[in-house]
Structure formats: C-alpha cells, structure tokens
C-alpha cells in the first residue's frame, strides 16, 4: 500500500518516484532505500525499472506525489517533464536533478504552475561516489515545495561534518539556493570552477612529467593531498588515476564538456563578470579535440612570413607520429 509522501513523522517511510536509473540515478535510489524510503523507479532499460511506464509510476504513488527526474539534460528532460505535467495532479511536485540549464527550469516551472504542480530544480554533485559519501545538493524552488521533498534531500546529502567541539556544521553539502533556477545556476557555476581546477591540476602534472629533474611524478602529486592549500577531492582522484596508470598511457587527451562550462562563460559575458580562468579551461577542452590546430597552422605560417622561421610540412609531422 502506497504511503503519503509528506507524512514524515518519525518512523514513517517517505515515498519517491525516480525516473532514470543510470549510474547516478541508480545509486541515488539505493542510498534512499538504505535510508528507509520507498522508491518506485522507472528507466527505459527493462531490467532496472519497477514499473513499465510513466503512467504506471504515477499510479503507484500516493498523493501528493514527489517525482524526481534524473535523465540527460535538454530534450530528454523536457519531454519527461512535459509528460509528467500531464499525468500528475495539483499539489504534486517534480524535481529535476539532472544538469539542466537554469532557463529551462523557469520554463518548466511556468508550465507546472499552470496545472497546480510544484517544481524544484536540484543541482547534484557527487558522481559515482555519492552512494557511500552522499551528494552535494543545490536546490531551487519555493519553501513549500522544498519542504515536501526535504526528507529526500536529507537522506541524499552527506553526513554533517563536525567542528572541533563535536558540534555539527550547518549547511555543508546542502543549500536551498533560491527560487526555481537557482539550484541549477549554482551547479553551473560549480562545474565551471571544476573545469578550472581540473585544468590547473592537469597543467601542473604535465610540467612535472616534462622535466627529468622529477623522478616520481605520481609521488609528488600524492604528497600534495595532505597539509597543502591545494588539497581537494579532485586531487585525490588524480592520485587514484595515476596509481592505476602512472603515465596516463591508456587515456586519450580528448576531453568533452557537458555544456555547463559554456553556460557559465555565457553568464559571465552577460553579467560583465571577468572569468578568464574558467573561460581558458573551457577553450582548452576544445583544443583537446583537434588533431592539428588550424589556429596554430596560421601562427606557424605567419612566423614564416614575417621572420622566415622554419615550418614543418604535413608529411614530416605524419612521419613522426607513432603508429
């Protein structure tokens, strides 16, 4: 028998519909179940889902319903939210926990409000480690809608850290950032910063590896993880990657971007906020996809034209490439 999603007294199970049971969504469902919540999951893959369709998921939940959408951003999310808005009832709440652009949230909110349905956007960080460590959550929505989903957020977020006296430090790992759109805007900026941090670590790694003076590059990187001002979880993950592949020989230097770095730079331009580091890290990813940079071809040609500097013929470059 389905339970009421907002009956959250001690000892009560909280119910959630979860759409998208991939790496993130599947782990989130498992973390919530471990916390005692009832999860009704739907995924396009038959082996993962509890119900066969979105109508069946809605039917399985008691009113007022809370449904979390965890599918790829863009058209998949738009289509899912639109279908849900046609199935849910006034008082129900939709949460978009994917990497949607904040402007999409504002459009979805208007559509849902017209039907009396609440809408929350939630930026989620934690990746595949979130199952055990918890997820950092950045939430946008009304206080009333967020309160309906608060037990879910409380179960997903990391355990509260404690200060030297043993008191919990409030706010760590979770924030109600503002109205609809604020959650994904916060996550967008978070990911822009992430781009820049990864680029800085990568450049430091390359310089260490480029000189004969440093005999233990992975050891130097690992030494930075304790007692230094640049220690971070990302640095820990770089150490892990170097333990598995010390020279990173099994990895191509091609780096995709999920879109949020681009959106961050767009907002920097729109708001006249100087953001050279994040912008440079985004452009570096674009450079990683070029086998031979047209820009640098032009630079080489110009150096040859004004100074007579030597240029390498394409045939010579191809001959030098390893098979």
Short mmCIF file of C-alpha atoms in Angstrom, two decimals:
data_model
loop_
_atom_site.label_atom_id
_atom_site.label_comp_id
_atom_site.label_asym_id
_atom_site.label_seq_id
_atom_site.Cartn_x
_atom_site.Cartn_y
_atom_site.Cartn_z
CA UNK A 1 0.00 0.00 0.00
CA UNK A 2 1.44 3.38 -1.03
CA UNK A 3 2.33 5.84 1.69
CA UNK A 4 1.72 9.56 1.72
CA UNK A 5 4.86 11.36 0.51
CA UNK A 6 4.54 14.20 3.00
CA UNK A 7 3.81 12.15 6.11
CA UNK A 8 7.30 12.45 7.51
CA UNK A 9 6.83 11.85 11.21
CA UNK A 10 9.48 9.71 12.85
CA UNK A 11 9.16 6.09 11.75
CA UNK A 12 7.28 6.92 8.54
CA UNK A 13 8.58 5.82 5.14
CA UNK A 14 8.79 8.60 2.56
CA UNK A 15 7.85 7.67 -0.99
CA UNK A 16 9.53 8.92 -4.16
CA UNK A 17 9.13 8.25 -7.85
CA UNK A 18 12.54 8.25 -9.56
CA UNK A 19 12.91 8.42 -13.34
CA UNK A 20 16.34 7.48 -14.70
CA UNK A 21 18.25 4.68 -13.01
CA UNK A 22 21.68 5.05 -14.61
CA UNK A 23 24.95 5.50 -12.73
CA UNK A 24 23.73 8.49 -10.73
CA UNK A 25 20.03 7.71 -10.51
CA UNK A 26 20.56 4.07 -9.62
CA UNK A 27 22.95 4.91 -6.81
CA UNK A 28 20.62 7.61 -5.52
CA UNK A 29 17.76 5.11 -5.42
CA UNK A 30 19.93 2.68 -3.46
CA UNK A 31 21.04 5.36 -0.96
CA UNK A 32 17.41 6.37 -0.38
CA UNK A 33 16.32 2.77 0.10
CA UNK A 34 19.10 2.26 2.64
CA UNK A 35 17.67 5.26 4.49
CA UNK A 36 14.30 3.51 4.66
CA UNK A 37 12.48 5.34 1.87
CA UNK A 38 10.19 3.66 -0.65
CA UNK A 39 11.41 4.19 -4.22
CA UNK A 40 9.34 3.48 -7.32
CA UNK A 41 11.82 3.59 -10.20
CA UNK A 42 11.37 3.86 -13.94
CA UNK A 43 14.02 3.58 -16.64
CA UNK A 44 13.92 2.83 -20.35
CA UNK A 45 16.03 -0.26 -19.65
CA UNK A 46 13.61 -3.09 -18.67
CA UNK A 47 16.00 -4.75 -16.21
CA UNK A 48 16.27 -1.69 -13.97
CA UNK A 49 12.72 -0.46 -13.58
CA UNK A 50 9.99 -1.22 -11.06
CA UNK A 51 7.16 -0.12 -13.37
CA UNK A 52 6.72 -0.28 -17.14
CA UNK A 53 5.77 3.34 -17.92
CA UNK A 54 5.46 6.85 -16.55
CA UNK A 55 1.66 6.47 -16.14
CA UNK A 56 2.29 3.31 -14.13
CA UNK A 57 4.83 5.16 -11.96
CA UNK A 58 2.35 7.95 -11.22
CA UNK A 59 -0.36 5.39 -10.47
CA UNK A 60 1.91 3.62 -7.99
CA UNK A 61 2.44 6.78 -5.91
CA UNK A 62 0.02 8.16 -3.34
CA UNK A 63 -0.94 11.83 -3.46
CA UNK A 64 0.65 14.26 -3.02
CA UNK A 65 3.39 12.75 -5.16
CA UNK A 66 7.06 13.71 -5.43
CA UNK A 67 8.77 12.59 -8.65
CA UNK A 68 12.50 13.05 -9.28
CA UNK A 69 13.70 13.25 -12.91
CA UNK A 70 17.29 12.07 -13.41
CA UNK A 71 17.72 11.86 -17.18
CA UNK A 72 20.08 13.63 -19.65
CA UNK A 73 19.55 17.38 -19.92
CA UNK A 74 17.93 19.00 -22.93
CA UNK A 75 15.23 17.24 -24.92
CA UNK A 76 15.07 14.06 -22.78
CA UNK A 77 14.38 16.13 -19.65
CA UNK A 78 11.98 18.50 -21.43
CA UNK A 79 9.95 15.60 -22.82
CA UNK A 80 9.85 13.81 -19.46
CA UNK A 81 8.75 16.90 -17.51
CA UNK A 82 6.07 17.68 -20.11
CA UNK A 83 4.67 14.14 -19.93
CA UNK A 84 4.71 14.16 -16.13
CA UNK A 85 2.93 17.51 -16.04
CA UNK A 86 0.09 15.87 -17.97
CA UNK A 87 -0.11 12.93 -15.56
CA UNK A 88 0.33 14.48 -12.11
CA UNK A 89 -2.27 16.29 -10.00
CA UNK A 90 -2.33 19.66 -8.23
CA UNK A 91 -0.14 19.52 -5.12
CA UNK A 92 2.34 17.07 -6.62
CA UNK A 93 5.99 18.09 -7.10
CA UNK A 94 8.50 17.43 -9.88
CA UNK A 95 12.25 17.61 -9.11
CA UNK A 96 14.74 17.90 -11.97
CA UNK A 97 18.06 16.58 -10.65
CA UNK A 98 19.90 16.46 -13.97
CA UNK A 99 22.29 19.02 -15.44
CA UNK A 100 19.61 21.21 -17.00
CA UNK A 101 20.17 24.84 -17.94
CA UNK A 102 18.51 27.10 -15.38
CA UNK A 103 16.45 28.85 -18.04
CA UNK A 104 14.80 25.50 -18.89
CA UNK A 105 13.75 25.23 -15.24
CA UNK A 106 11.97 28.56 -15.42
CA UNK A 107 10.00 27.43 -18.48
CA UNK A 108 9.10 24.14 -16.78
CA UNK A 109 8.03 25.96 -13.63
CA UNK A 110 5.53 28.12 -15.54
CA UNK A 111 4.10 25.04 -17.28
CA UNK A 112 3.76 23.15 -14.00
CA UNK A 113 2.31 26.08 -12.03
CA UNK A 114 -0.48 26.39 -14.58
CA UNK A 115 -1.54 22.89 -13.53
CA UNK A 116 -1.00 23.45 -9.81
CA UNK A 117 2.11 21.24 -9.80
CA UNK A 118 5.21 22.29 -7.87
CA UNK A 119 8.64 22.32 -9.49
CA UNK A 120 12.11 22.10 -7.94
CA UNK A 121 15.48 22.19 -9.69
CA UNK A 122 18.31 20.42 -7.89
CA UNK A 123 21.94 20.54 -8.91
CA UNK A 124 23.59 17.31 -7.79
CA UNK A 125 27.31 16.69 -7.34
CA UNK A 126 28.95 13.52 -6.13
CA UNK A 127 29.22 11.28 -9.17
CA UNK A 128 29.63 7.55 -8.72
CA UNK A 129 30.94 8.12 -5.17
CA UNK A 130 27.68 9.60 -3.93
CA UNK A 131 26.17 6.28 -2.89
CA UNK A 132 28.60 5.97 0.00
CA UNK A 133 29.66 9.59 0.55
CA UNK A 134 26.40 11.40 -0.11
CA UNK A 135 25.57 14.05 -2.70
CA UNK A 136 26.05 17.80 -2.56
CA UNK A 137 22.65 19.32 -3.36
CA UNK A 138 21.88 22.82 -4.62
CA UNK A 139 18.12 23.38 -4.64
CA UNK A 140 15.85 25.96 -6.25
CA UNK A 141 12.11 26.29 -5.57
CA UNK A 142 9.51 27.60 -3.15
CA UNK A 143 9.83 26.90 0.56
CA UNK A 144 6.57 24.91 0.44
CA UNK A 145 7.70 22.62 -2.36
CA UNK A 146 11.17 22.13 -0.90
CA UNK A 147 9.63 21.17 2.45
CA UNK A 148 7.70 18.35 0.76
CA UNK A 149 10.95 16.88 -0.55
CA UNK A 150 13.18 17.73 2.44
CA UNK A 151 13.32 14.14 3.82
CA UNK A 152 14.65 13.03 0.41
CA UNK A 153 17.30 15.76 0.38
CA UNK A 154 18.29 14.91 3.96
CA UNK A 155 18.85 11.25 3.03
CA UNK A 156 20.88 12.06 -0.09
CA UNK A 157 23.19 14.74 1.30
CA UNK A 158 26.47 13.85 3.05
CA UNK A 159 26.55 13.43 6.83
CA UNK A 160 27.04 16.78 8.54
CA UNK A 161 30.70 17.45 9.41
CA UNK A 162 31.53 18.41 12.97
CA UNK A 163 33.72 21.16 14.35
CA UNK A 164 36.47 20.78 16.99
CA UNK A 165 33.89 20.72 19.77
CA UNK A 166 31.90 17.95 18.13
CA UNK A 167 29.03 20.23 17.01
CA UNK A 168 27.57 19.72 13.55
CA UNK A 169 28.48 22.38 10.98
CA UNK A 170 25.18 23.51 9.43
CA UNK A 171 24.71 23.87 5.69
CA UNK A 172 27.57 21.71 4.46
CA UNK A 173 26.55 19.63 1.43
CA UNK A 174 23.08 21.16 1.01
CA UNK A 175 21.60 24.57 0.22
CA UNK A 176 18.20 25.96 -0.70
CA UNK A 177 19.81 28.49 -3.02
CA UNK A 178 16.70 30.47 -4.00
CA UNK A 179 13.69 30.30 -6.33
CA UNK A 180 13.34 27.98 -9.30
CA UNK A 181 16.50 28.11 -11.42
CA UNK A 182 18.81 28.93 -8.51
CA UNK A 183 19.76 25.29 -7.97
CA UNK A 184 20.95 24.62 -11.49
CA UNK A 185 22.55 28.08 -11.76
CA UNK A 186 24.59 27.24 -8.64
CA UNK A 187 25.56 23.85 -10.09
CA UNK A 188 26.52 25.54 -13.37
CA UNK A 189 28.98 27.82 -11.57
CA UNK A 190 30.21 24.83 -9.52
CA UNK A 191 31.01 22.95 -12.71
CA UNK A 192 32.73 25.98 -14.24
CA UNK A 193 35.03 26.09 -11.20
CA UNK A 194 35.53 22.34 -11.57
CA UNK A 195 36.73 22.87 -15.17
CA UNK A 196 39.34 25.37 -13.98
CA UNK A 197 40.56 23.20 -11.10
CA UNK A 198 40.98 20.17 -13.34
CA UNK A 199 42.84 22.25 -15.91
CA UNK A 200 45.24 23.58 -13.27
CA UNK A 201 45.97 20.11 -11.91
CA UNK A 202 46.45 18.82 -15.45
CA UNK A 203 48.89 21.57 -16.35
CA UNK A 204 50.85 21.01 -13.15
CA UNK A 205 51.03 17.30 -13.90
CA UNK A 206 52.30 17.96 -17.44
CA UNK A 207 55.10 20.25 -16.25
CA UNK A 208 56.25 17.74 -13.64
CA UNK A 209 56.29 14.99 -16.26
CA UNK A 210 58.14 17.18 -18.79
CA UNK A 211 61.35 17.59 -16.77
CA UNK A 212 63.99 14.99 -15.97
CA UNK A 213 64.52 16.53 -12.53
CA UNK A 214 61.35 14.96 -11.11
CA UNK A 215 61.78 11.19 -10.76
CA UNK A 216 58.46 10.38 -9.07
CA UNK A 217 55.62 12.40 -10.60
CA UNK A 218 52.77 10.37 -9.01
CA UNK A 219 54.56 10.66 -5.65
CA UNK A 220 54.75 14.45 -5.91
CA UNK A 221 51.04 14.67 -6.75
CA UNK A 222 50.21 12.37 -3.83
CA UNK A 223 52.35 14.45 -1.45
CA UNK A 224 50.07 17.42 -2.10
CA UNK A 225 47.00 15.68 -0.68
CA UNK A 226 47.90 16.37 2.95
CA UNK A 227 48.83 19.64 4.60
CA UNK A 228 48.83 21.81 1.47
CA UNK A 229 46.46 24.58 0.41
CA UNK A 230 45.72 22.87 -2.93
CA UNK A 231 44.46 19.58 -1.49
CA UNK A 232 40.98 18.56 -2.66
CA UNK A 233 38.86 15.59 -3.61
CA UNK A 234 39.74 16.22 -7.27
CA UNK A 235 43.42 15.95 -6.35
CA UNK A 236 42.68 12.67 -4.55
CA UNK A 237 41.04 11.39 -7.74
CA UNK A 238 44.10 12.38 -9.80
CA UNK A 239 46.26 10.39 -7.38
CA UNK A 240 43.93 7.43 -7.86
CA UNK A 241 44.15 7.75 -11.65
CA UNK A 242 47.97 7.84 -11.51
CA UNK A 243 48.04 4.77 -9.27
CA UNK A 244 46.08 2.90 -11.93
CA UNK A 245 48.07 4.30 -14.87
CA UNK A 246 51.24 6.16 -13.73
CA UNK A 247 51.99 7.76 -17.12
CA UNK A 248 48.32 8.01 -18.20
CA UNK A 249 49.27 5.98 -21.26
CA UNK A 250 45.88 4.29 -21.54
CA UNK A 251 43.91 7.54 -21.75
CA UNK A 252 43.39 9.79 -24.77
CA UNK A 253 43.86 13.53 -24.26
CA UNK A 254 40.35 14.21 -25.60
CA UNK A 255 38.10 15.97 -23.08
CA UNK A 256 34.37 16.56 -23.64
CA UNK A 257 32.31 19.25 -21.95
CA UNK A 258 28.80 18.74 -20.63
CA UNK A 259 27.62 22.25 -21.50
CA UNK A 260 27.76 23.82 -18.07
CA UNK A 261 31.19 25.34 -18.63
CA UNK A 262 29.85 27.05 -21.74
CA UNK A 263 26.78 28.32 -19.86
CA UNK A 264 29.00 29.68 -17.08
CA UNK A 265 31.08 31.67 -19.55
CA UNK A 266 27.92 32.89 -21.31
CA UNK A 267 26.58 34.20 -17.99
CA UNK A 268 29.94 35.83 -17.23
CA UNK A 269 29.66 37.75 -20.50
CA UNK A 270 26.02 38.66 -19.90
CA UNK A 271 26.76 39.93 -16.40
CA UNK A 272 30.14 41.52 -17.22
CA UNK A 273 31.95 39.29 -14.72
CA UNK A 274 35.61 38.68 -15.65
CA UNK A 275 36.17 34.94 -15.74
CA UNK A 276 39.45 34.35 -17.62
CA UNK A 277 40.46 31.16 -15.81
CA UNK A 278 37.21 29.28 -16.34
CA UNK A 279 37.00 30.52 -19.94
CA UNK A 280 40.55 29.33 -20.64
CA UNK A 281 39.80 25.89 -19.18
CA UNK A 282 36.78 25.57 -21.45
CA UNK A 283 38.77 26.56 -24.52
CA UNK A 284 41.47 24.06 -23.54
CA UNK A 285 38.87 21.30 -23.84
CA UNK A 286 38.03 22.49 -27.33
CA UNK A 287 41.74 22.36 -28.18
CA UNK A 288 41.94 18.76 -26.94
CA UNK A 289 39.66 17.68 -29.80
CA UNK A 290 41.90 18.96 -32.57
CA UNK A 291 44.46 16.63 -34.08
CA UNK A 292 46.11 19.60 -35.78
CA UNK A 293 45.07 23.10 -34.73
CA UNK A 294 44.05 25.43 -37.57
CA UNK A 295 44.95 28.35 -35.30
CA UNK A 296 48.48 27.10 -34.82
CA UNK A 297 48.80 26.44 -38.54
CA UNK A 298 48.06 30.12 -39.09
CA UNK A 299 50.55 31.10 -36.36
CA UNK A 300 53.27 28.95 -37.95
CA UNK A 301 52.53 30.43 -41.38
CA UNK A 302 52.73 33.98 -40.01
CA UNK A 303 56.04 33.30 -38.25
CA UNK A 304 57.40 32.02 -41.54
CA UNK A 305 56.09 35.04 -43.45
CA UNK A 306 57.41 37.82 -41.24
CA UNK A 307 60.57 36.19 -39.91
CA UNK A 308 61.42 33.38 -42.23
CA UNK A 309 61.03 30.91 -39.35
CA UNK A 310 61.00 27.27 -40.40
CA UNK A 311 57.69 25.43 -40.74
CA UNK A 312 57.10 21.68 -40.63
CA UNK A 313 55.49 20.11 -43.66
CA UNK A 314 52.45 17.93 -43.02
CA UNK A 315 54.28 14.89 -44.40
CA UNK A 316 57.09 15.32 -41.85
CA UNK A 317 54.62 15.57 -39.00
CA UNK A 318 52.81 12.43 -40.14
CA UNK A 319 56.10 10.53 -40.39
CA UNK A 320 56.97 11.48 -36.82
CA UNK A 321 53.66 10.25 -35.35
CA UNK A 322 53.86 6.81 -33.69
CA UNK A 323 51.96 4.05 -35.41
#
